[in-house]
Coordinates of C-alpha atoms in Angstrom, one line a residue:
M3 CA 112.7 142.8 78.8
V4 CA 112.3 139.7 80.9
H5 CA 112.5 140.5 84.6
R6 CA 113.5 137.8 87.2
F7 CA 112.4 137.8 90.7
I8 CA 112.3 135.0 93.2
R9 CA 109.0 133.1 93.1
H10 CA 108.8 131.2 96.4
D11 CA 105.2 130.3 95.5
I12 CA 106.5 128.2 92.7
Q13 CA 108.5 126.1 95.2
G14 CA 105.4 125.8 97.2
L15 CA 103.5 124.6 94.1
R16 CA 106.3 122.0 93.6
A17 CA 105.9 120.9 97.2
I18 CA 102.1 120.4 96.8
S19 CA 102.8 118.5 93.5
V20 CA 105.4 116.1 95.0
L21 CA 103.4 115.6 98.2
A22 CA 100.3 114.7 96.2
V23 CA 102.3 112.1 94.2
V24 CA 103.9 110.6 97.3
I25 CA 100.7 110.4 99.3
F26 CA 98.9 108.8 96.3
H27 CA 101.7 106.2 95.9
A28 CA 101.7 105.4 99.6
W29 CA 98.0 105.6 100.4
P30 CA 96.0 105.9 97.1
Q31 CA 92.6 105.8 98.9
L32 CA 93.6 108.9 100.9
L33 CA 94.2 111.1 97.9
P34 CA 92.6 109.5 94.8
G35 CA 93.7 112.3 92.4
G36 CA 97.3 112.6 93.8
F37 CA 98.8 111.4 90.5
V38 CA 97.9 114.7 88.9
G39 CA 100.9 116.1 90.8
V40 CA 102.9 115.0 87.8
D41 CA 100.7 117.1 85.5
M42 CA 101.2 120.0 87.8
F43 CA 105.0 119.5 87.5
F44 CA 104.7 119.5 83.7
V45 CA 103.0 123.0 83.7
I46 CA 105.6 124.4 86.2
S47 CA 108.4 122.9 84.1
G48 CA 107.1 124.4 80.9
F49 CA 106.7 127.8 82.6
V50 CA 110.2 127.9 84.2
I51 CA 112.1 126.5 81.2
T52 CA 110.4 129.0 78.9
Q53 CA 111.2 131.9 81.2
T54 CA 114.9 130.7 81.2
L55 CA 114.9 130.6 77.4
L56 CA 113.4 134.2 77.2
K57 CA 116.0 135.4 79.7
D58 CA 118.8 133.9 77.6
L59 CA 117.5 135.5 74.5
D60 CA 117.1 138.8 76.2
R61 CA 120.7 138.7 77.1
G62 CA 121.7 137.6 73.6
G63 CA 123.4 134.6 75.0
F64 CA 121.3 131.6 74.2
S65 CA 123.2 128.5 73.3
V66 CA 121.8 125.0 72.6
G67 CA 124.9 123.5 74.2
A68 CA 124.6 125.6 77.3
F69 CA 120.9 124.7 77.6
Y70 CA 121.6 120.9 77.5
R71 CA 124.6 121.3 79.8
R72 CA 122.2 122.9 82.4
R73 CA 119.7 120.0 81.9
I74 CA 122.5 117.4 82.4
R75 CA 123.7 119.2 85.6
R76 CA 120.1 119.4 86.9
I77 CA 118.8 115.9 86.0
F78 CA 121.7 113.4 85.8
P79 CA 123.6 113.5 89.1
A80 CA 120.6 112.7 91.4
L81 CA 119.1 110.3 88.8
F82 CA 122.3 108.3 88.5
L83 CA 122.7 108.1 92.3
V84 CA 119.1 106.8 92.7
L85 CA 119.6 104.3 89.9
L86 CA 122.8 103.1 91.4
V87 CA 121.4 102.7 94.9
T88 CA 118.2 101.1 93.6
A89 CA 120.3 98.7 91.5
V90 CA 122.2 97.5 94.6
F91 CA 118.9 96.7 96.4
A92 CA 117.4 95.2 93.3
M93 CA 120.3 92.7 93.1
L94 CA 119.6 91.7 96.7
L95 CA 115.8 91.7 96.7
L96 CA 114.4 90.9 93.2
S97 CA 113.8 87.6 91.5
P98 CA 115.7 86.8 88.3
A99 CA 112.8 87.7 86.1
S100 CA 112.1 90.9 88.0
L101 CA 115.8 91.8 87.9
V102 CA 115.8 91.5 84.1
D103 CA 112.8 93.8 83.9
F104 CA 114.6 96.2 86.2
E105 CA 117.7 96.2 84.1
K106 CA 115.7 96.9 81.0
S107 CA 113.8 99.7 82.7
T108 CA 117.2 101.1 83.9
L109 CA 118.5 101.2 80.3
A110 CA 115.3 102.9 79.2
S111 CA 115.5 105.4 82.1
L112 CA 119.2 106.2 81.2
F113 CA 118.2 107.1 77.6
F114 CA 115.0 108.8 78.7
S115 CA 112.7 106.4 76.9
S116 CA 111.2 104.6 79.9
N117 CA 107.7 106.0 79.1
M118 CA 107.8 104.1 75.9
Y119 CA 109.2 101.0 77.6
F120 CA 106.5 100.9 80.3
F121 CA 103.8 101.6 77.6
K122 CA 105.0 98.7 75.5
T123 CA 105.3 96.3 78.5
S124 CA 102.0 97.1 80.2
G125 CA 100.4 93.8 79.2
Y126 CA 98.9 91.0 81.3
F127 CA 102.2 89.2 81.7
E128 CA 103.8 92.2 83.4
G129 CA 103.9 92.4 87.2
A130 CA 101.8 94.8 89.2
A131 CA 102.8 98.4 88.5
S132 CA 103.6 98.9 92.2
L133 CA 106.3 96.3 91.9
K134 CA 108.3 98.2 89.2
P135 CA 111.0 100.2 91.0
L136 CA 111.6 102.7 88.1
L137 CA 108.1 103.2 86.9
H138 CA 108.1 106.8 88.0
T139 CA 110.9 107.7 85.6
W140 CA 108.3 107.8 82.8
S141 CA 107.6 111.4 83.6
L142 CA 111.3 112.3 83.3
S143 CA 111.4 110.7 79.9
V144 CA 108.3 112.7 78.8
E145 CA 110.0 115.9 79.8
E146 CA 113.4 115.2 78.2
Q147 CA 111.7 114.1 75.0
F148 CA 109.8 117.4 74.9
Y149 CA 112.9 119.4 75.6
F150 CA 114.9 117.6 73.0
L151 CA 113.2 119.7 70.3
Y152 CA 111.3 122.4 72.1
P153 CA 114.2 124.9 72.9
V154 CA 115.5 124.9 69.3
A155 CA 112.0 125.3 67.9
F156 CA 111.1 128.1 70.4
V157 CA 114.3 130.1 69.8
L158 CA 114.0 129.7 66.0
L159 CA 110.4 131.1 66.1
Q160 CA 111.3 133.8 68.5
K161 CA 114.2 135.0 66.5
R162 CA 113.0 134.7 62.9
F163 CA 109.2 134.5 63.1
P164 CA 108.3 136.3 66.4
K165 CA 104.7 136.9 65.3
L166 CA 104.2 133.2 64.8
L167 CA 105.5 132.1 68.2
I168 CA 102.3 132.4 70.3
P169 CA 100.0 131.0 67.5
A170 CA 102.4 128.1 67.0
L171 CA 102.5 127.3 70.7
L172 CA 98.7 127.5 71.0
A173 CA 98.2 125.3 67.9
A174 CA 100.7 122.7 69.2
A175 CA 98.9 122.7 72.6
A176 CA 95.5 122.4 71.0
L177 CA 96.7 119.6 68.7
S178 CA 98.2 117.7 71.7
L179 CA 95.0 118.0 73.7
V180 CA 92.8 116.9 70.8
L181 CA 95.1 113.9 70.3
S182 CA 95.0 113.0 73.9
E183 CA 91.2 113.3 74.2
S184 CA 90.3 111.7 70.9
L185 CA 92.4 108.5 71.3
L186 CA 92.1 108.2 75.1
R187 CA 89.4 105.6 75.2
Q188 CA 90.9 103.4 72.4
H189 CA 94.6 103.7 73.5
P190 CA 94.6 104.7 77.2
S191 CA 98.1 103.5 77.9
A192 CA 99.6 105.3 75.0
M193 CA 97.9 108.5 75.8
F194 CA 99.0 108.2 79.5
Y195 CA 102.7 107.5 78.8
L196 CA 103.7 109.1 75.5
A197 CA 105.0 112.6 75.1
P198 CA 102.7 113.9 72.2
S199 CA 99.6 113.4 74.4
R200 CA 101.3 115.2 77.4
A201 CA 102.9 118.0 75.5
F202 CA 99.9 120.3 76.0
E203 CA 100.5 120.4 79.8
L204 CA 104.1 121.6 79.3
L205 CA 102.9 124.0 76.6
I206 CA 100.3 125.6 79.0
G207 CA 103.2 126.6 81.2
A208 CA 105.3 127.7 78.2
I209 CA 102.5 129.9 76.8
L210 CA 102.0 131.5 80.2
A211 CA 105.7 132.4 80.4
C212 CA 105.5 134.4 77.1
P213 CA 104.5 138.1 77.2
L214 CA 101.0 137.4 76.0
L215 CA 98.7 138.4 78.9
P216 CA 99.0 141.7 80.7
P217 CA 99.8 141.5 84.5
L218 CA 96.7 141.3 86.6
A219 CA 95.5 144.3 88.6
P220 CA 96.0 143.8 92.3
R221 CA 92.3 143.3 92.9
W222 CA 92.2 140.3 90.5
R223 CA 95.3 138.6 91.7
N224 CA 93.8 137.1 94.9
A225 CA 90.7 135.9 93.1
T226 CA 92.7 134.3 90.3
A227 CA 95.2 132.6 92.5
L228 CA 92.5 131.4 95.0
A229 CA 90.5 130.0 92.0
G230 CA 93.7 128.2 90.9
L231 CA 94.1 126.7 94.3
A232 CA 90.5 125.6 94.3
M233 CA 91.0 123.9 90.9
V234 CA 94.1 122.1 92.1
G235 CA 92.3 121.0 95.3
G236 CA 89.3 119.8 93.2
A237 CA 91.5 117.8 90.9
L238 CA 93.2 116.1 93.8
G239 CA 89.9 115.1 95.3
L240 CA 87.7 114.5 92.3
I241 CA 89.9 112.9 89.7
H242 CA 90.6 109.2 90.1
E243 CA 92.4 106.4 88.4
Q244 CA 89.2 105.1 86.6
L245 CA 88.6 108.5 84.9
P246 CA 89.9 108.6 81.3
F247 CA 93.1 110.6 81.7
P248 CA 94.9 112.9 80.7
G249 CA 92.6 114.4 78.0
V250 CA 90.4 117.2 79.0
A251 CA 90.3 116.0 82.6
A252 CA 93.9 117.1 82.9
L253 CA 92.9 120.7 82.2
L254 CA 91.5 121.1 85.8
P255 CA 94.9 120.8 87.6
C256 CA 96.9 122.3 84.7
L257 CA 94.8 125.4 84.4
G258 CA 94.7 125.6 88.2
V259 CA 98.5 125.8 88.3
A260 CA 98.4 128.3 85.4
C261 CA 96.1 130.6 87.4
I262 CA 98.4 130.5 90.4
L263 CA 101.5 131.2 88.2
Y264 CA 99.8 134.0 86.3
A265 CA 98.5 135.7 89.4
G266 CA 102.0 135.4 91.1
H267 CA 103.7 136.8 87.9
G268 CA 102.0 140.2 88.5
G269 CA 103.0 140.5 92.1
P270 CA 102.2 139.2 95.6
N271 CA 98.8 137.8 96.5
T272 CA 97.3 135.7 99.3
A273 CA 97.7 132.4 97.6
A274 CA 101.4 133.2 96.8
R275 CA 102.0 134.0 100.5
M276 CA 100.4 130.7 101.5
L277 CA 102.5 128.8 99.1
S278 CA 105.6 130.7 100.2
F279 CA 105.3 129.2 103.8
W280 CA 108.8 128.1 104.6
P281 CA 108.1 124.4 105.1
L282 CA 106.5 124.2 101.6
V283 CA 109.5 126.1 100.1
L284 CA 111.8 123.6 101.8
I285 CA 109.9 120.6 100.4
G286 CA 109.7 122.3 97.0
N287 CA 113.5 122.6 97.0
L288 CA 113.7 118.8 97.7
S289 CA 110.9 118.0 95.2
Y290 CA 113.0 116.5 92.5
S291 CA 115.1 114.3 94.9
L292 CA 112.0 113.3 96.8
Y293 CA 110.2 112.3 93.6
L294 CA 113.2 110.2 92.6
W295 CA 113.7 108.4 95.9
H296 CA 110.2 107.7 97.2
W297 CA 109.0 105.3 94.5
P298 CA 111.9 102.9 94.4
A299 CA 111.8 102.7 98.2
L300 CA 108.1 101.9 98.2
S301 CA 108.3 99.5 95.3
L302 CA 111.2 97.5 96.6
A303 CA 109.6 97.2 100.0
R304 CA 106.4 96.0 98.4
N305 CA 108.3 93.4 96.4
V306 CA 109.6 92.0 99.7
A307 CA 106.6 92.5 101.9
G308 CA 104.1 91.1 99.4
G309 CA 102.0 94.0 98.5
D310 CA 100.4 96.2 101.2
L311 CA 103.0 97.5 103.6
G312 CA 100.7 98.7 106.4
N313 CA 100.8 102.2 107.7
A314 CA 103.8 101.8 110.1
L315 CA 106.1 100.3 107.5
T316 CA 105.0 102.8 104.8
V317 CA 105.9 105.7 107.1
G318 CA 109.3 104.1 107.8
V319 CA 110.0 103.6 104.1
L320 CA 109.0 107.2 103.3
L321 CA 111.3 108.5 106.1
F322 CA 114.1 106.5 104.5
A323 CA 113.3 108.0 101.1
T324 CA 113.2 111.5 102.6
L325 CA 116.6 111.0 104.2
G326 CA 117.9 109.9 100.8
A327 CA 116.4 112.9 99.2
I328 CA 117.9 115.3 101.7
L329 CA 121.4 113.8 101.4
S330 CA 121.4 113.7 97.6
F331 CA 120.1 117.3 97.5
K332 CA 122.7 118.5 99.9
Y333 CA 125.7 116.5 98.7
V334 CA 124.9 115.8 95.0
E335 CA 122.4 118.2 93.5
Q336 CA 123.5 121.5 95.1
P337 CA 127.3 121.1 94.9
I338 CA 127.1 120.3 91.1
L339 CA 124.5 123.1 90.4
R340 CA 126.6 125.6 92.3
S341 CA 129.9 124.4 91.0
R342 CA 132.2 127.0 89.4
W343 CA 133.1 124.4 86.8
Q344 CA 130.1 125.3 84.6
H345 CA 132.1 125.0 81.4
L346 CA 133.2 121.4 81.8
P347 CA 132.2 119.2 78.8
Y348 CA 129.0 118.0 80.6
L349 CA 127.5 116.7 77.3
R350 CA 130.5 114.4 77.0
I351 CA 130.5 113.5 80.7
G352 CA 126.8 112.7 80.6
A353 CA 127.2 110.5 77.5
M354 CA 130.1 108.6 79.0
A355 CA 128.1 108.2 82.3
M356 CA 125.1 106.8 80.4
L357 CA 127.3 104.3 78.5
G358 CA 129.2 103.3 81.6
F359 CA 126.0 102.8 83.6
S360 CA 124.5 100.8 80.7
A361 CA 127.5 98.5 80.8
L362 CA 126.6 97.7 84.5
C363 CA 123.2 96.4 83.3
L364 CA 124.7 93.9 80.9
P365 CA 125.6 91.1 83.4
G366 CA 122.0 91.0 84.7
L367 CA 120.6 90.9 81.2
L368 CA 123.0 88.4 79.7
S369 CA 122.7 86.0 82.7
H370 CA 118.9 86.3 82.7
G371 CA 118.8 87.9 86.2
V372 CA 121.8 86.4 87.8
P373 CA 120.1 83.2 89.0
Q374 CA 123.3 82.1 90.8
R375 CA 122.1 84.3 93.7
F376 CA 119.5 81.7 94.7
S377 CA 119.2 78.0 95.7
P378 CA 117.7 75.4 93.4
Q379 CA 114.5 75.4 95.6
S380 CA 114.1 79.2 95.1
L381 CA 114.7 78.8 91.3
A382 CA 112.1 76.1 91.1
L383 CA 109.6 78.5 92.7
F384 CA 110.6 81.4 90.4
A385 CA 110.1 79.0 87.4
A386 CA 106.4 79.0 88.1
S387 CA 106.1 82.3 86.3
A388 CA 106.4 80.3 83.1
D389 CA 103.7 77.7 84.1
F390 CA 101.0 79.0 81.9
N391 CA 99.1 77.7 78.8
P392 CA 101.9 76.7 76.3
R393 CA 99.6 77.7 73.4
R394 CA 98.7 81.1 74.8
A395 CA 100.3 83.0 72.0
Q396 CA 98.3 81.0 69.4
C397 CA 95.1 80.4 71.2
H398 CA 94.5 83.4 73.4
S399 CA 93.7 86.9 72.1
D400 CA 95.8 89.2 74.2
E401 CA 95.1 92.4 72.3
G402 CA 93.5 93.4 69.0
T403 CA 90.8 91.5 67.2
P404 CA 89.7 88.3 69.0
I405 CA 90.2 84.9 67.3
P406 CA 87.2 84.0 65.1
Y407 CA 85.0 81.2 66.5
A408 CA 85.9 78.7 63.7
R409 CA 89.6 79.1 64.4
N410 CA 89.6 78.7 68.1
C411 CA 91.9 76.0 69.6
L412 CA 91.0 72.5 70.8
F413 CA 92.5 70.8 73.8
G414 CA 92.0 67.2 74.8
S415 CA 91.7 64.2 72.5
P416 CA 93.0 65.1 69.1
L417 CA 90.5 62.7 67.5
A418 CA 87.5 64.2 69.2
L419 CA 85.1 67.0 68.4
P420 CA 84.6 69.4 71.3
D421 CA 81.6 69.0 73.5
T422 CA 82.8 71.6 76.1
A423 CA 83.9 75.2 75.7
V424 CA 85.8 77.6 78.0
W425 CA 84.6 81.2 77.3
G426 CA 86.1 84.0 79.2
D427 CA 88.9 86.6 79.6
S428 CA 92.4 85.6 80.4
H429 CA 91.3 83.8 83.5
G430 CA 90.1 81.0 81.4
A431 CA 93.3 80.5 79.4
E432 CA 94.9 78.0 81.9
L433 CA 91.7 76.4 82.9
V434 CA 91.2 75.1 79.4
V435 CA 94.5 73.2 79.5
A436 CA 93.6 71.5 82.7
I437 CA 90.1 70.7 81.4
G438 CA 91.6 69.3 78.2
E439 CA 93.9 67.0 80.3
R440 CA 90.8 65.6 82.1
L441 CA 88.7 65.2 79.0
Q442 CA 91.5 63.5 77.0
G443 CA 91.2 60.4 79.1
Q444 CA 87.5 60.2 78.2
G445 CA 88.1 60.7 74.5
R446 CA 86.7 64.2 74.6
A447 CA 87.9 67.7 73.7
V448 CA 87.3 71.3 74.9
L449 CA 87.2 74.5 72.8
Q450 CA 89.1 77.7 74.0
I451 CA 87.4 81.0 73.5
T452 CA 89.4 83.6 75.6
A453 CA 90.4 87.2 75.1
S454 CA 92.2 89.5 77.5
A455 CA 90.1 92.0 79.4
C456 CA 87.0 90.8 77.5
P457 CA 84.7 89.1 80.0
P458 CA 81.8 86.9 78.8
A459 CA 79.1 89.6 79.1
L460 CA 76.6 91.1 76.7
H461 CA 76.3 94.8 76.0
Y462 CA 79.5 95.5 77.9
P463 CA 81.9 97.8 76.0
V464 CA 85.5 97.8 77.1
R465 CA 87.2 101.1 76.2
D466 CA 90.6 99.6 75.2
R467 CA 89.1 96.5 73.6
P468 CA 86.9 97.9 70.9
H469 CA 86.1 94.5 69.4
C470 CA 85.0 92.9 72.7
E471 CA 81.3 93.7 72.6
A472 CA 80.8 92.4 69.1
H473 CA 83.0 89.4 69.9
N474 CA 80.8 88.4 72.8
A475 CA 77.6 88.7 70.8
H476 CA 79.1 86.6 68.0
T477 CA 80.4 84.0 70.5
L478 CA 77.0 83.6 72.1
D479 CA 75.3 83.1 68.8
A480 CA 77.9 80.7 67.6
L481 CA 77.7 78.6 70.8
L482 CA 74.0 78.5 70.7
A483 CA 74.1 77.3 67.1
D484 CA 76.8 74.7 67.7
P485 CA 75.1 71.4 68.5
R486 CA 78.4 69.8 69.5
I487 CA 78.9 72.1 72.5
R488 CA 76.9 70.9 75.4
T489 CA 78.8 72.5 78.4
I490 CA 80.2 76.0 78.6
V491 CA 82.6 77.0 81.4
L492 CA 82.5 80.8 82.0
A493 CA 85.6 82.4 83.6
A494 CA 86.3 86.1 84.3
D495 CA 88.5 88.4 86.4
F496 CA 85.8 90.0 88.4
V497 CA 88.2 92.0 90.5
G498 CA 89.6 93.5 87.3
Y499 CA 86.3 95.1 86.4
R500 CA 85.5 96.5 89.9
D501 CA 86.3 100.0 88.6
K502 CA 85.1 99.5 85.0
A503 CA 81.3 99.6 85.4
L504 CA 81.1 96.3 87.3
P505 CA 77.3 96.4 87.8
R506 CA 76.9 96.6 84.0
M507 CA 79.4 93.8 83.4
L508 CA 77.6 91.6 85.9
S509 CA 74.3 92.3 84.3
G510 CA 75.7 91.3 80.9
Y511 CA 77.3 88.2 82.5
R512 CA 73.9 87.2 83.8
D513 CA 72.3 87.7 80.4
V514 CA 74.9 85.3 78.9
V515 CA 74.2 82.6 81.5
E516 CA 70.5 82.9 81.1
R517 CA 70.6 82.9 77.3
L518 CA 72.9 79.8 77.3
R519 CA 70.8 77.9 79.7
S520 CA 67.6 78.8 77.9
G521 CA 69.3 77.4 74.7
G522 CA 69.8 74.0 76.4
K523 CA 73.4 74.4 77.3
R524 CA 74.9 73.4 80.6
V525 CA 76.8 76.4 82.1
I526 CA 79.5 76.0 84.8
V527 CA 80.1 79.4 86.4
V528 CA 83.6 79.9 87.8
A529 CA 83.5 82.2 90.8
P530 CA 86.3 84.8 91.3
I531 CA 89.8 83.5 92.0
P532 CA 92.0 85.3 94.5
V533 CA 94.0 88.2 93.3
F534 CA 97.2 89.3 95.0
D535 CA 99.2 92.5 95.5
F536 CA 102.4 90.7 94.7
D537 CA 103.8 88.3 92.2
P538 CA 103.5 84.8 93.8
P539 CA 106.5 83.0 92.1
A540 CA 108.8 86.0 92.8
L541 CA 107.8 86.4 96.4
L542 CA 107.8 82.7 97.1
G543 CA 111.3 82.3 95.8
I544 CA 112.6 85.3 97.7
R545 CA 110.9 84.2 100.9
N546 CA 112.3 80.7 100.4
A547 CA 115.8 82.2 100.4
W548 CA 115.0 83.7 103.8
R549 CA 113.7 80.3 105.0
A550 CA 110.1 81.6 105.3
S551 CA 107.1 79.3 105.0
P552 CA 105.4 79.5 101.6
L553 CA 102.1 78.5 103.2
D554 CA 101.9 81.9 104.9
I555 CA 101.9 83.8 101.6
G556 CA 98.5 84.7 100.3
V557 CA 95.6 87.2 100.7
P558 CA 93.3 87.3 103.8
T559 CA 90.1 85.4 103.0
A560 CA 88.1 88.4 104.4
V561 CA 89.8 90.7 101.8
Y562 CA 89.1 88.2 99.0
R563 CA 85.4 88.1 100.0
S564 CA 85.2 91.9 100.3
Q565 CA 86.8 92.4 96.9
N566 CA 84.3 90.2 95.3
A567 CA 81.1 91.0 97.3
Q568 CA 79.2 92.2 94.3
A569 CA 80.2 89.3 92.1
F570 CA 79.3 86.8 94.8
A571 CA 75.9 88.4 95.2
L572 CA 75.2 87.9 91.5
L573 CA 76.7 84.4 91.2
D574 CA 74.7 83.1 94.2
G575 CA 71.6 83.6 92.2
L576 CA 73.0 81.9 89.1
H577 CA 74.1 78.6 90.7
S578 CA 71.2 76.4 89.5
A579 CA 72.9 73.3 90.9
E580 CA 76.0 72.4 92.8
Q581 CA 77.6 70.8 89.8
D582 CA 77.1 74.0 87.8
S583 CA 79.5 76.1 89.8
L584 CA 83.2 76.1 90.7
L585 CA 83.9 78.0 93.9
P586 CA 87.7 78.6 94.2
Q587 CA 87.3 79.7 97.8
H588 CA 86.5 76.1 98.7
V589 CA 89.6 74.9 97.0
L590 CA 92.2 77.6 97.6
C591 CA 91.1 79.3 100.8
D592 CA 90.6 78.4 104.4
A593 CA 89.0 80.6 107.1
E594 CA 92.1 82.7 107.4
R595 CA 93.9 82.9 104.0
C596 CA 93.7 82.3 100.3
R597 CA 96.9 80.6 99.4
S598 CA 99.3 81.1 96.5
Y599 CA 101.1 77.8 97.2
S600 CA 100.1 74.3 98.0
A601 CA 102.5 71.9 99.8
G602 CA 101.2 69.0 97.7
Q603 CA 101.1 70.7 94.3
G604 CA 103.3 73.8 94.2
V605 CA 102.8 77.4 93.1
L606 CA 99.2 78.0 92.3
F607 CA 99.5 81.3 90.3
F608 CA 102.0 82.2 87.6
N609 CA 101.5 86.0 88.3
R610 CA 99.4 88.1 90.6
N611 CA 96.0 87.3 89.1
H612 CA 96.2 84.3 86.9
P613 CA 96.3 80.6 88.0
S614 CA 99.3 78.6 87.0
L615 CA 98.7 75.2 85.3
V616 CA 99.3 73.7 88.7
G617 CA 96.6 76.0 90.1
A618 CA 94.3 75.3 87.2
R619 CA 94.6 71.6 87.7
V620 CA 93.7 72.0 91.4
L621 CA 90.6 74.0 90.5
V622 CA 89.5 71.7 87.7
A623 CA 89.8 68.7 90.0
A624 CA 86.9 70.1 91.9
M625 CA 84.8 70.6 88.7
Q626 CA 82.2 68.1 87.6
L627 CA 82.7 67.6 83.9

């Protein structure tokens, strides 16, 4: 017999989960592990849904159709409202390219596949994650993909093979965890976004809801629940973005939540009373709506403000999102959930709503972002997002195995053998075009050796680029053995490796410079370029529509120097002569700001951290070749 009693502590847990996520999204440095709130949600969801399934089976009234009708009534109304409101603001605030991306992510969200969409589009050409208004829907997609099969499998096992139910759930959870941990370092994005590597979190809650463990004795409830709270608190404070995740690291918050749920299942305890504090219960009631509203509000504001919002504006945006959550909870979620019309054809209504909303996305997609919204001047600024190496697809290794040395591309005079090489990660891909243009007039050529997220550093493994370390060793040997190449330009995204063992990367970078110079090669070290919290072409075009000066759009020079302090300390010791270094701060920055736009040349970056061809030409003009 499955007994049901009100668990206010579960609402308190939901409150902690959503508050952790909101704080992390607003002030990530304040709560570095706040993103595990999503993992906590998964455990709670698996627990509650499985309890519901057991209750239905106990009553003899389980129906697949009824289950999915409940899911539609629970998930769709608030989601559709948020998508609609976000779409209106997106039409007003986003560039054509960003609007196309938004429409695609809307379609993916409608069909609960946004986790796969964001996984597939998480490459270098994508904008910053904070600028994607629907990024947060990935977790909804994971849940719905899980619940597409789970209820049927659960009920089938419970009815026909009850002795196999718990072993099957345990085996599935173990398999998911092993998959997540074993492939995490080779495929971190896939393990983060995709349902198979997240299923164990939902299954932990599901297993806990089954009558497997006996209720705890009163003397053990407090200890178990308080231990769970300590585990959750530890996860929020100790886990961070650079830690491989989910994998075994996700067990800390997930098992912490499991302890709290298990202790509360047996009766009241101190932690349950703390979590049942009425403000937490109130926030827990709003948790779904607040989760839906907060991220689009923050993301759209960042698209307009150009990255960091500042504390005052962040608080204002969150207050707006909270108001939206309260209104949608009161006037959308609750009326539909409490409606007497429970037997309406919600499956058909949901399908029609999905198709109807999909049709609203078509104009934005077919018109390539409704460019008619903007003036020719704004459109010219937006167009800088395509101002990159025209041979990037052929000559730059974005993912997978880097291009072999003998097959690398040449730029410059088509009749010349290369005497210069650009070796680096993606920050060198546009520099090589500008260098080739300069060398062509001298009857010379340059060799491109660039691979994304693979800096020119020895003995520096990159977890999602397994071939990088061997590629760098081979490239160094090939350059030293190639008598044609006299000058090597080294370029790297130093900021991108700040949280990926930067000291080790810098040590390997120094080894490369010293080995090349000792081999008789001239090395030109390219110092860090500015990196922005926004997409320059998009923000410049939007600000132009508002008659704002493009010269004011950039990153403070003090921030740029602080971001790259370790890199500058190393590079200062590597500059053997003035002609052997390129210092972007002397070209792109003044005492106050590093610019993303030049009045004489145009947009200097084609996305947030890569120079455009215009920007590359400005940089190379200061280089002695």
